[in-house]
Coordinates of C-alpha atoms in Angstrom, one line a residue:
X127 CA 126.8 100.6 122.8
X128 CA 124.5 97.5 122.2
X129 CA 121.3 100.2 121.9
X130 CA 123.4 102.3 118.7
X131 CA 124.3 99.0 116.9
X132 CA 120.3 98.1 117.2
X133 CA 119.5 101.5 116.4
X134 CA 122.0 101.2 113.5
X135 CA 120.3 97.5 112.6
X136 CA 116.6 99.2 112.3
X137 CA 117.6 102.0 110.6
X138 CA 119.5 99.8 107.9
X139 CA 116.4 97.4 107.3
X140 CA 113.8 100.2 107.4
X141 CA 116.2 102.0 104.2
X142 CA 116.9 98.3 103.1
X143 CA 112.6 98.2 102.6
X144 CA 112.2 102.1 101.9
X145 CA 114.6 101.7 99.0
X146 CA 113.6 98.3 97.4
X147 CA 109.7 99.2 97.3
X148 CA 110.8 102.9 96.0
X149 CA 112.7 101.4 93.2
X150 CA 110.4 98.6 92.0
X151 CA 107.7 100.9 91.6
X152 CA 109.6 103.7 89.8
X153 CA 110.7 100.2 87.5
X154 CA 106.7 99.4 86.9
X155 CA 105.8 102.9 86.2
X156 CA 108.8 103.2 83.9
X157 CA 107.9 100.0 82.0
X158 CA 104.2 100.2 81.9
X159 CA 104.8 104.2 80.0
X160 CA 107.8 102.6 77.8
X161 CA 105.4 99.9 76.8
X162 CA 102.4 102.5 75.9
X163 CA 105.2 105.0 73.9
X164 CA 106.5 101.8 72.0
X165 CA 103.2 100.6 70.8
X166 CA 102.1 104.2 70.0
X167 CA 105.2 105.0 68.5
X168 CA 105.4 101.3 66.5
X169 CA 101.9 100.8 66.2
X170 CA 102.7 96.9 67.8
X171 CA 103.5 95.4 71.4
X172 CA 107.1 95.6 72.0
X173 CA 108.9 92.2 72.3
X174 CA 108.3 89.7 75.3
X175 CA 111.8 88.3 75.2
X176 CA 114.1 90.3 72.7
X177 CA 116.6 87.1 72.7
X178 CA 113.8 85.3 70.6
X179 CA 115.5 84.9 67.1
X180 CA 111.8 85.4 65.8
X181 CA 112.1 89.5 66.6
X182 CA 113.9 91.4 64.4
X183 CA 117.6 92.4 65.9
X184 CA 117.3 95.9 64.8
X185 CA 114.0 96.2 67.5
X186 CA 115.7 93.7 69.9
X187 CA 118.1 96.1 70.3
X188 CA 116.4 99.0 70.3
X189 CA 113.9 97.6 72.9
X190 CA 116.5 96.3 74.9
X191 CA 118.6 99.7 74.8
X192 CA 116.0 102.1 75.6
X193 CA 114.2 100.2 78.2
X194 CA 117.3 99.3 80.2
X195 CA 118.2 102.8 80.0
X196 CA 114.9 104.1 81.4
X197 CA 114.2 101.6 83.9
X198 CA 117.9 101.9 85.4
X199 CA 117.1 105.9 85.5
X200 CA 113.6 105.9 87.0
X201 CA 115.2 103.7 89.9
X202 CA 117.9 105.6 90.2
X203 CA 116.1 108.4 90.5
X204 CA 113.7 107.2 92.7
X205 CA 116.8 106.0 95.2
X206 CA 117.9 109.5 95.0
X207 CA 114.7 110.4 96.3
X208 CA 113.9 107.9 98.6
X209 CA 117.3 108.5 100.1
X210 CA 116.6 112.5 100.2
X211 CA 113.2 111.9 102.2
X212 CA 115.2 109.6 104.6
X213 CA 117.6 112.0 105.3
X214 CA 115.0 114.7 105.8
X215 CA 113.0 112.4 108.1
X216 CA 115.7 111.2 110.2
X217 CA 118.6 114.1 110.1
X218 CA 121.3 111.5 108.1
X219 CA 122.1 109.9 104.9
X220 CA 120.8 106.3 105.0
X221 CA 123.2 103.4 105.8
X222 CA 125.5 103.0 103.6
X223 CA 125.4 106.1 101.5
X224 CA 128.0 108.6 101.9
X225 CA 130.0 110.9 100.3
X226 CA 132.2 109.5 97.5
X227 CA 135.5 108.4 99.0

């Protein structure tokens, strides 16, 4: 009993690390590309801190929607994936993912 719930203790930290390196790199590589498409597309460097009252509100929002957006997606994404390669590797979902209740 005592060797499962260490098994089970492993497992969780090894996903708990898997997951968390997964998802701040697919946050970089999301940011870094969002960064180059804005100052293609705008021609300037997209705003440091869009709560400034200096930037316009029209780009604050703008910056603050569509960045959001893709870095919640490229981490989710890369979850997804991380979590699919676990499960491939080791034969189960990952602790504490499941089928929706």
């Amino acid at each position: 009993m005592a060797d499962k719930q260490l098994e089970a203790a492993d497992s969780s930290k090894v996903w708990g690390v898997f997951s968390l390196v997964a998802a701040l790199l697919a946050a970089t590589v999301a940011k870094k590309g969002l960064n180059a498409t804005w100052k293609a597309a705008t021609g300037k460097e997209p705003p440091a801190n869009p709560a400034d009252p200096d930037v316009d509100i029209a780009e604050a929002l703008l910056w603050a929607t569509v960045s959001g957006t893709l870095v919640a997606v490229a981490r989710m994404l890369a979850s997804r994936r991380a979590a699919d390669y676990y499960a491939r590797s080791t034969g189960k979902l990952p602790p504490g993912l499941g089928a929706d209740a």
